[in-house]
Amino acid sequence: MTERFDTILASPARLLVVAALMPGRPLSFMELRNNTGLADGNLHVQTRNLESAGIVSIRKSAQGRRSVTTFQITEAGVTRFRRFVRRLQTVLDLEVGGIHPSPGEDRIDDSQVWS
């Protein structure tokens, strides 16, 4: 396993943004903020990083007297996200050191999967 993880997509905040955009429909800043739960400043920084990496396109348009910013995942972004997910799946499919998930009945979420 010499392939490395995409460091741009490995960021939890950027991963939230890309996952929200994966359906392909452009989202406004407010829609993206509501979908990700990120603060305005953090969302601004992360979307600029994703734009610089060619993963997200940012479009500004005028609606009356207001400027509206919309975000959409690019074809390259879809490809990179799919590759990232496949890489994660490869890691999940490995049986490292004989550690296996516990089928605990009282498990609330996957953060409690290891016993």
Short mmCIF file of N, CA and C in Angstrom, two decimals:
data_model
loop_
_atom_site.label_atom_id
_atom_site.label_comp_id
_atom_site.label_asym_id
_atom_site.label_seq_id
_atom_site.Cartn_x
_atom_site.Cartn_y
_atom_site.Cartn_z
N MET A 1 0.83 -1.18 0.00
CA MET A 1 0.00 0.00 0.00
C MET A 1 0.87 1.24 0.00
N THR A 2 1.35 1.61 -1.13
CA THR A 2 2.20 2.79 -1.22
C THR A 2 1.40 4.03 -1.58
N GLU A 3 0.18 3.87 -2.05
CA GLU A 3 -0.64 5.02 -2.40
C GLU A 3 -0.99 5.81 -1.14
N ARG A 4 -0.80 7.11 -1.20
CA ARG A 4 -1.07 7.96 -0.05
C ARG A 4 -2.48 8.54 -0.14
N PHE A 5 -2.98 8.94 1.02
CA PHE A 5 -4.27 9.61 1.05
C PHE A 5 -4.15 11.01 0.46
N ASP A 6 -5.20 11.45 -0.19
CA ASP A 6 -5.29 12.81 -0.72
C ASP A 6 -5.38 13.75 0.49
N THR A 7 -4.32 14.51 0.73
CA THR A 7 -4.27 15.35 1.93
C THR A 7 -5.30 16.48 1.89
N ILE A 8 -5.68 16.91 0.71
CA ILE A 8 -6.72 17.94 0.62
C ILE A 8 -8.05 17.38 1.13
N LEU A 9 -8.40 16.18 0.71
CA LEU A 9 -9.68 15.59 1.11
C LEU A 9 -9.64 14.97 2.49
N ALA A 10 -8.47 14.74 3.04
CA ALA A 10 -8.37 14.12 4.36
C ALA A 10 -8.78 15.07 5.49
N SER A 11 -8.90 16.34 5.21
CA SER A 11 -9.35 17.31 6.21
C SER A 11 -10.84 17.10 6.47
N PRO A 12 -11.25 16.95 7.73
CA PRO A 12 -12.67 16.74 8.02
C PRO A 12 -13.58 17.85 7.47
N ALA A 13 -13.16 19.09 7.58
CA ALA A 13 -13.99 20.20 7.10
C ALA A 13 -14.14 20.15 5.58
N ARG A 14 -13.04 19.92 4.88
CA ARG A 14 -13.11 19.86 3.41
C ARG A 14 -13.89 18.63 2.96
N LEU A 15 -13.76 17.55 3.70
CA LEU A 15 -14.51 16.33 3.38
C LEU A 15 -16.01 16.58 3.52
N LEU A 16 -16.42 17.33 4.54
CA LEU A 16 -17.82 17.70 4.70
C LEU A 16 -18.33 18.50 3.50
N VAL A 17 -17.53 19.45 3.05
CA VAL A 17 -17.91 20.29 1.91
C VAL A 17 -18.08 19.44 0.66
N VAL A 18 -17.10 18.61 0.37
CA VAL A 18 -17.14 17.79 -0.84
C VAL A 18 -18.31 16.81 -0.78
N ALA A 19 -18.54 16.19 0.37
CA ALA A 19 -19.65 15.25 0.50
C ALA A 19 -20.99 15.95 0.27
N ALA A 20 -21.12 17.18 0.74
CA ALA A 20 -22.35 17.94 0.54
C ALA A 20 -22.57 18.28 -0.93
N LEU A 21 -21.48 18.45 -1.67
CA LEU A 21 -21.57 18.83 -3.08
C LEU A 21 -21.65 17.63 -4.03
N MET A 22 -21.39 16.42 -3.54
CA MET A 22 -21.35 15.24 -4.40
C MET A 22 -22.63 14.98 -5.21
N PRO A 23 -23.82 15.32 -4.72
CA PRO A 23 -24.99 15.09 -5.57
C PRO A 23 -24.95 15.88 -6.88
N GLY A 24 -24.07 16.88 -6.97
CA GLY A 24 -23.86 17.59 -8.23
C GLY A 24 -24.60 18.89 -8.38
N ARG A 25 -25.59 19.15 -7.55
CA ARG A 25 -26.35 20.38 -7.64
C ARG A 25 -25.55 21.52 -7.01
N PRO A 26 -25.50 22.68 -7.68
CA PRO A 26 -24.81 23.82 -7.07
C PRO A 26 -25.52 24.22 -5.77
N LEU A 27 -24.74 24.58 -4.77
CA LEU A 27 -25.30 25.03 -3.49
C LEU A 27 -24.85 26.45 -3.21
N SER A 28 -25.75 27.24 -2.65
CA SER A 28 -25.39 28.59 -2.23
C SER A 28 -24.54 28.50 -0.96
N PHE A 29 -23.93 29.61 -0.61
CA PHE A 29 -23.11 29.65 0.60
C PHE A 29 -23.94 29.22 1.82
N MET A 30 -25.15 29.75 1.92
CA MET A 30 -26.00 29.43 3.07
C MET A 30 -26.40 27.95 3.07
N GLU A 31 -26.72 27.41 1.91
CA GLU A 31 -27.07 25.98 1.84
C GLU A 31 -25.88 25.12 2.26
N LEU A 32 -24.71 25.48 1.76
CA LEU A 32 -23.51 24.71 2.08
C LEU A 32 -23.18 24.84 3.57
N ARG A 33 -23.33 26.03 4.10
CA ARG A 33 -23.10 26.24 5.54
C ARG A 33 -24.06 25.40 6.37
N ASN A 34 -25.33 25.39 5.98
CA ASN A 34 -26.33 24.61 6.72
C ASN A 34 -26.08 23.11 6.59
N ASN A 35 -25.63 22.66 5.42
CA ASN A 35 -25.37 21.23 5.21
C ASN A 35 -24.13 20.75 5.95
N THR A 36 -23.15 21.61 6.11
CA THR A 36 -21.89 21.19 6.73
C THR A 36 -21.80 21.54 8.21
N GLY A 37 -22.51 22.58 8.63
CA GLY A 37 -22.42 23.04 10.01
C GLY A 37 -21.15 23.83 10.29
N LEU A 38 -20.41 24.18 9.24
CA LEU A 38 -19.17 24.94 9.42
C LEU A 38 -19.48 26.42 9.64
N ALA A 39 -18.63 27.08 10.39
CA ALA A 39 -18.75 28.53 10.59
C ALA A 39 -18.41 29.24 9.29
N ASP A 40 -18.94 30.43 9.11
CA ASP A 40 -18.74 31.18 7.86
C ASP A 40 -17.28 31.30 7.46
N GLY A 41 -16.43 31.72 8.40
CA GLY A 41 -15.01 31.91 8.09
C GLY A 41 -14.33 30.61 7.69
N ASN A 42 -14.63 29.54 8.41
CA ASN A 42 -14.04 28.24 8.10
C ASN A 42 -14.52 27.76 6.74
N LEU A 43 -15.81 27.92 6.46
CA LEU A 43 -16.35 27.50 5.16
C LEU A 43 -15.68 28.28 4.03
N HIS A 44 -15.47 29.56 4.24
CA HIS A 44 -14.81 30.39 3.22
C HIS A 44 -13.40 29.87 2.94
N VAL A 45 -12.63 29.63 4.00
CA VAL A 45 -11.25 29.15 3.84
C VAL A 45 -11.23 27.79 3.15
N GLN A 46 -12.08 26.89 3.60
CA GLN A 46 -12.06 25.52 3.04
C GLN A 46 -12.50 25.49 1.58
N THR A 47 -13.51 26.28 1.22
CA THR A 47 -13.94 26.29 -0.18
C THR A 47 -12.87 26.91 -1.07
N ARG A 48 -12.14 27.88 -0.58
CA ARG A 48 -11.04 28.47 -1.36
C ARG A 48 -9.93 27.43 -1.56
N ASN A 49 -9.63 26.67 -0.52
CA ASN A 49 -8.62 25.61 -0.65
C ASN A 49 -9.06 24.57 -1.68
N LEU A 50 -10.33 24.20 -1.64
CA LEU A 50 -10.85 23.22 -2.59
C LEU A 50 -10.87 23.78 -4.01
N GLU A 51 -11.15 25.07 -4.14
CA GLU A 51 -11.12 25.70 -5.46
C GLU A 51 -9.69 25.70 -6.00
N SER A 52 -8.72 26.05 -5.16
CA SER A 52 -7.32 26.07 -5.58
C SER A 52 -6.85 24.70 -6.04
N ALA A 53 -7.41 23.65 -5.44
CA ALA A 53 -7.05 22.27 -5.80
C ALA A 53 -7.83 21.76 -7.01
N GLY A 54 -8.74 22.57 -7.54
CA GLY A 54 -9.52 22.16 -8.70
C GLY A 54 -10.66 21.21 -8.38
N ILE A 55 -11.03 21.11 -7.11
CA ILE A 55 -12.07 20.18 -6.68
C ILE A 55 -13.45 20.83 -6.71
N VAL A 56 -13.50 22.12 -6.43
CA VAL A 56 -14.76 22.86 -6.36
C VAL A 56 -14.66 24.09 -7.24
N SER A 57 -15.76 24.42 -7.91
CA SER A 57 -15.82 25.69 -8.64
C SER A 57 -16.70 26.65 -7.83
N ILE A 58 -16.30 27.90 -7.84
CA ILE A 58 -17.03 28.93 -7.11
C ILE A 58 -17.50 29.96 -8.12
N ARG A 59 -18.79 30.26 -8.05
CA ARG A 59 -19.36 31.21 -9.01
C ARG A 59 -20.10 32.30 -8.24
N LYS A 60 -19.80 33.54 -8.59
CA LYS A 60 -20.50 34.67 -7.99
C LYS A 60 -21.40 35.29 -9.05
N SER A 61 -22.63 35.57 -8.65
CA SER A 61 -23.57 36.19 -9.58
C SER A 61 -24.41 37.22 -8.83
N ALA A 62 -24.97 38.13 -9.58
CA ALA A 62 -25.81 39.16 -8.98
C ALA A 62 -27.26 38.72 -9.04
N GLN A 63 -27.94 38.88 -7.92
CA GLN A 63 -29.38 38.68 -7.85
C GLN A 63 -29.96 39.95 -7.26
N GLY A 64 -30.43 40.80 -8.15
CA GLY A 64 -30.87 42.12 -7.71
C GLY A 64 -29.66 42.90 -7.24
N ARG A 65 -29.72 43.40 -6.02
CA ARG A 65 -28.61 44.16 -5.46
C ARG A 65 -27.64 43.29 -4.67
N ARG A 66 -27.96 42.01 -4.57
CA ARG A 66 -27.12 41.10 -3.79
C ARG A 66 -26.20 40.29 -4.68
N SER A 67 -25.10 39.90 -4.11
CA SER A 67 -24.18 38.98 -4.77
C SER A 67 -24.40 37.61 -4.15
N VAL A 68 -24.59 36.60 -5.01
CA VAL A 68 -24.82 35.24 -4.53
C VAL A 68 -23.65 34.37 -4.96
N THR A 69 -23.09 33.65 -4.01
CA THR A 69 -21.99 32.73 -4.29
C THR A 69 -22.52 31.32 -4.28
N THR A 70 -22.21 30.58 -5.35
CA THR A 70 -22.61 29.17 -5.42
C THR A 70 -21.37 28.31 -5.62
N PHE A 71 -21.47 27.09 -5.13
CA PHE A 71 -20.37 26.14 -5.16
C PHE A 71 -20.84 24.87 -5.85
N GLN A 72 -19.96 24.29 -6.64
CA GLN A 72 -20.28 23.03 -7.30
C GLN A 72 -19.00 22.20 -7.41
N ILE A 73 -19.16 20.90 -7.25
CA ILE A 73 -18.01 20.02 -7.38
C ILE A 73 -17.66 19.91 -8.86
N THR A 74 -16.37 19.85 -9.17
CA THR A 74 -15.91 19.70 -10.55
C THR A 74 -15.81 18.21 -10.90
N GLU A 75 -15.65 17.92 -12.19
CA GLU A 75 -15.43 16.53 -12.60
C GLU A 75 -14.18 15.97 -11.95
N ALA A 76 -13.13 16.78 -11.90
CA ALA A 76 -11.89 16.35 -11.24
C ALA A 76 -12.14 16.10 -9.76
N GLY A 77 -13.00 16.91 -9.15
CA GLY A 77 -13.34 16.73 -7.74
C GLY A 77 -14.07 15.42 -7.49
N VAL A 78 -14.99 15.08 -8.38
CA VAL A 78 -15.71 13.80 -8.27
C VAL A 78 -14.73 12.64 -8.37
N THR A 79 -13.81 12.73 -9.33
CA THR A 79 -12.81 11.67 -9.51
C THR A 79 -11.94 11.53 -8.27
N ARG A 80 -11.47 12.65 -7.74
CA ARG A 80 -10.61 12.60 -6.54
C ARG A 80 -11.36 12.07 -5.33
N PHE A 81 -12.62 12.47 -5.18
CA PHE A 81 -13.41 12.00 -4.05
C PHE A 81 -13.64 10.49 -4.15
N ARG A 82 -13.98 10.02 -5.33
CA ARG A 82 -14.19 8.57 -5.51
C ARG A 82 -12.91 7.79 -5.22
N ARG A 83 -11.78 8.31 -5.68
CA ARG A 83 -10.49 7.66 -5.41
C ARG A 83 -10.21 7.64 -3.91
N PHE A 84 -10.51 8.74 -3.23
CA PHE A 84 -10.32 8.84 -1.79
C PHE A 84 -11.17 7.80 -1.06
N VAL A 85 -12.43 7.69 -1.46
CA VAL A 85 -13.34 6.72 -0.83
C VAL A 85 -12.87 5.29 -1.10
N ARG A 86 -12.42 5.01 -2.32
CA ARG A 86 -11.89 3.67 -2.63
C ARG A 86 -10.68 3.36 -1.75
N ARG A 87 -9.82 4.35 -1.55
CA ARG A 87 -8.63 4.16 -0.70
C ARG A 87 -9.05 3.86 0.73
N LEU A 88 -10.04 4.58 1.24
CA LEU A 88 -10.56 4.31 2.57
C LEU A 88 -11.12 2.89 2.66
N GLN A 89 -11.86 2.49 1.62
CA GLN A 89 -12.44 1.15 1.62
C GLN A 89 -11.35 0.09 1.63
N THR A 90 -10.26 0.33 0.91
CA THR A 90 -9.14 -0.61 0.91
C THR A 90 -8.59 -0.78 2.32
N VAL A 91 -8.44 0.33 3.02
CA VAL A 91 -7.93 0.27 4.39
C VAL A 91 -8.92 -0.47 5.28
N LEU A 92 -10.20 -0.20 5.13
CA LEU A 92 -11.21 -0.87 5.94
C LEU A 92 -11.25 -2.37 5.68
N ASP A 93 -10.95 -2.77 4.47
CA ASP A 93 -10.99 -4.18 4.10
C ASP A 93 -9.80 -4.98 4.63
N LEU A 94 -8.76 -4.29 5.07
CA LEU A 94 -7.59 -4.98 5.62
C LEU A 94 -7.90 -5.52 7.01
N GLU A 95 -7.30 -6.63 7.33
CA GLU A 95 -7.41 -7.16 8.69
C GLU A 95 -6.06 -6.95 9.35
N VAL A 96 -5.88 -5.79 9.94
CA VAL A 96 -4.61 -5.41 10.52
C VAL A 96 -4.48 -6.00 11.92
N GLY A 97 -3.49 -6.83 12.10
CA GLY A 97 -3.19 -7.37 13.42
C GLY A 97 -4.32 -8.15 14.07
N GLY A 98 -5.23 -8.67 13.29
CA GLY A 98 -6.31 -9.47 13.84
C GLY A 98 -7.35 -8.69 14.61
N ILE A 99 -7.36 -7.36 14.48
CA ILE A 99 -8.37 -6.55 15.17
C ILE A 99 -9.65 -6.61 14.35
N HIS A 100 -10.73 -6.97 15.00
CA HIS A 100 -12.01 -7.07 14.32
C HIS A 100 -13.06 -6.26 15.09
N PRO A 101 -14.02 -5.69 14.40
CA PRO A 101 -15.06 -4.93 15.09
C PRO A 101 -15.86 -5.81 16.04
N SER A 102 -16.26 -5.23 17.14
CA SER A 102 -17.10 -5.92 18.11
C SER A 102 -18.56 -5.73 17.73
N PRO A 103 -19.36 -6.77 17.77
CA PRO A 103 -20.77 -6.62 17.40
C PRO A 103 -21.62 -6.14 18.58
N GLY A 104 -21.07 -5.31 19.44
CA GLY A 104 -21.74 -4.85 20.65
C GLY A 104 -23.17 -4.39 20.43
N GLU A 105 -24.08 -4.85 21.28
CA GLU A 105 -25.49 -4.51 21.13
C GLU A 105 -25.78 -3.10 21.61
N ASP A 106 -25.01 -2.59 22.54
CA ASP A 106 -25.28 -1.26 23.09
C ASP A 106 -24.49 -0.17 22.37
N ARG A 107 -23.91 -0.50 21.24
CA ARG A 107 -23.11 0.46 20.48
C ARG A 107 -24.01 1.57 19.95
N ILE A 108 -23.63 2.80 20.20
CA ILE A 108 -24.40 3.95 19.74
C ILE A 108 -23.93 4.40 18.37
N ASP A 109 -22.64 4.41 18.14
CA ASP A 109 -22.10 4.82 16.85
C ASP A 109 -20.80 4.08 16.58
N ASP A 110 -20.25 4.29 15.39
CA ASP A 110 -19.05 3.56 15.00
C ASP A 110 -17.80 3.97 15.76
N SER A 111 -17.85 5.05 16.52
CA SER A 111 -16.67 5.42 17.31
C SER A 111 -16.49 4.43 18.47
N GLN A 112 -17.50 3.63 18.74
CA GLN A 112 -17.44 2.66 19.83
C GLN A 112 -17.28 1.23 19.30
N VAL A 113 -16.85 1.09 18.05
CA VAL A 113 -16.83 -0.22 17.41
C VAL A 113 -15.72 -1.14 17.91
N TRP A 114 -14.63 -0.59 18.42
CA TRP A 114 -13.50 -1.43 18.82
C TRP A 114 -13.58 -1.77 20.30
N SER A 115 -13.41 -3.05 20.61
CA SER A 115 -13.45 -3.46 22.02
C SER A 115 -12.07 -3.78 22.53
#
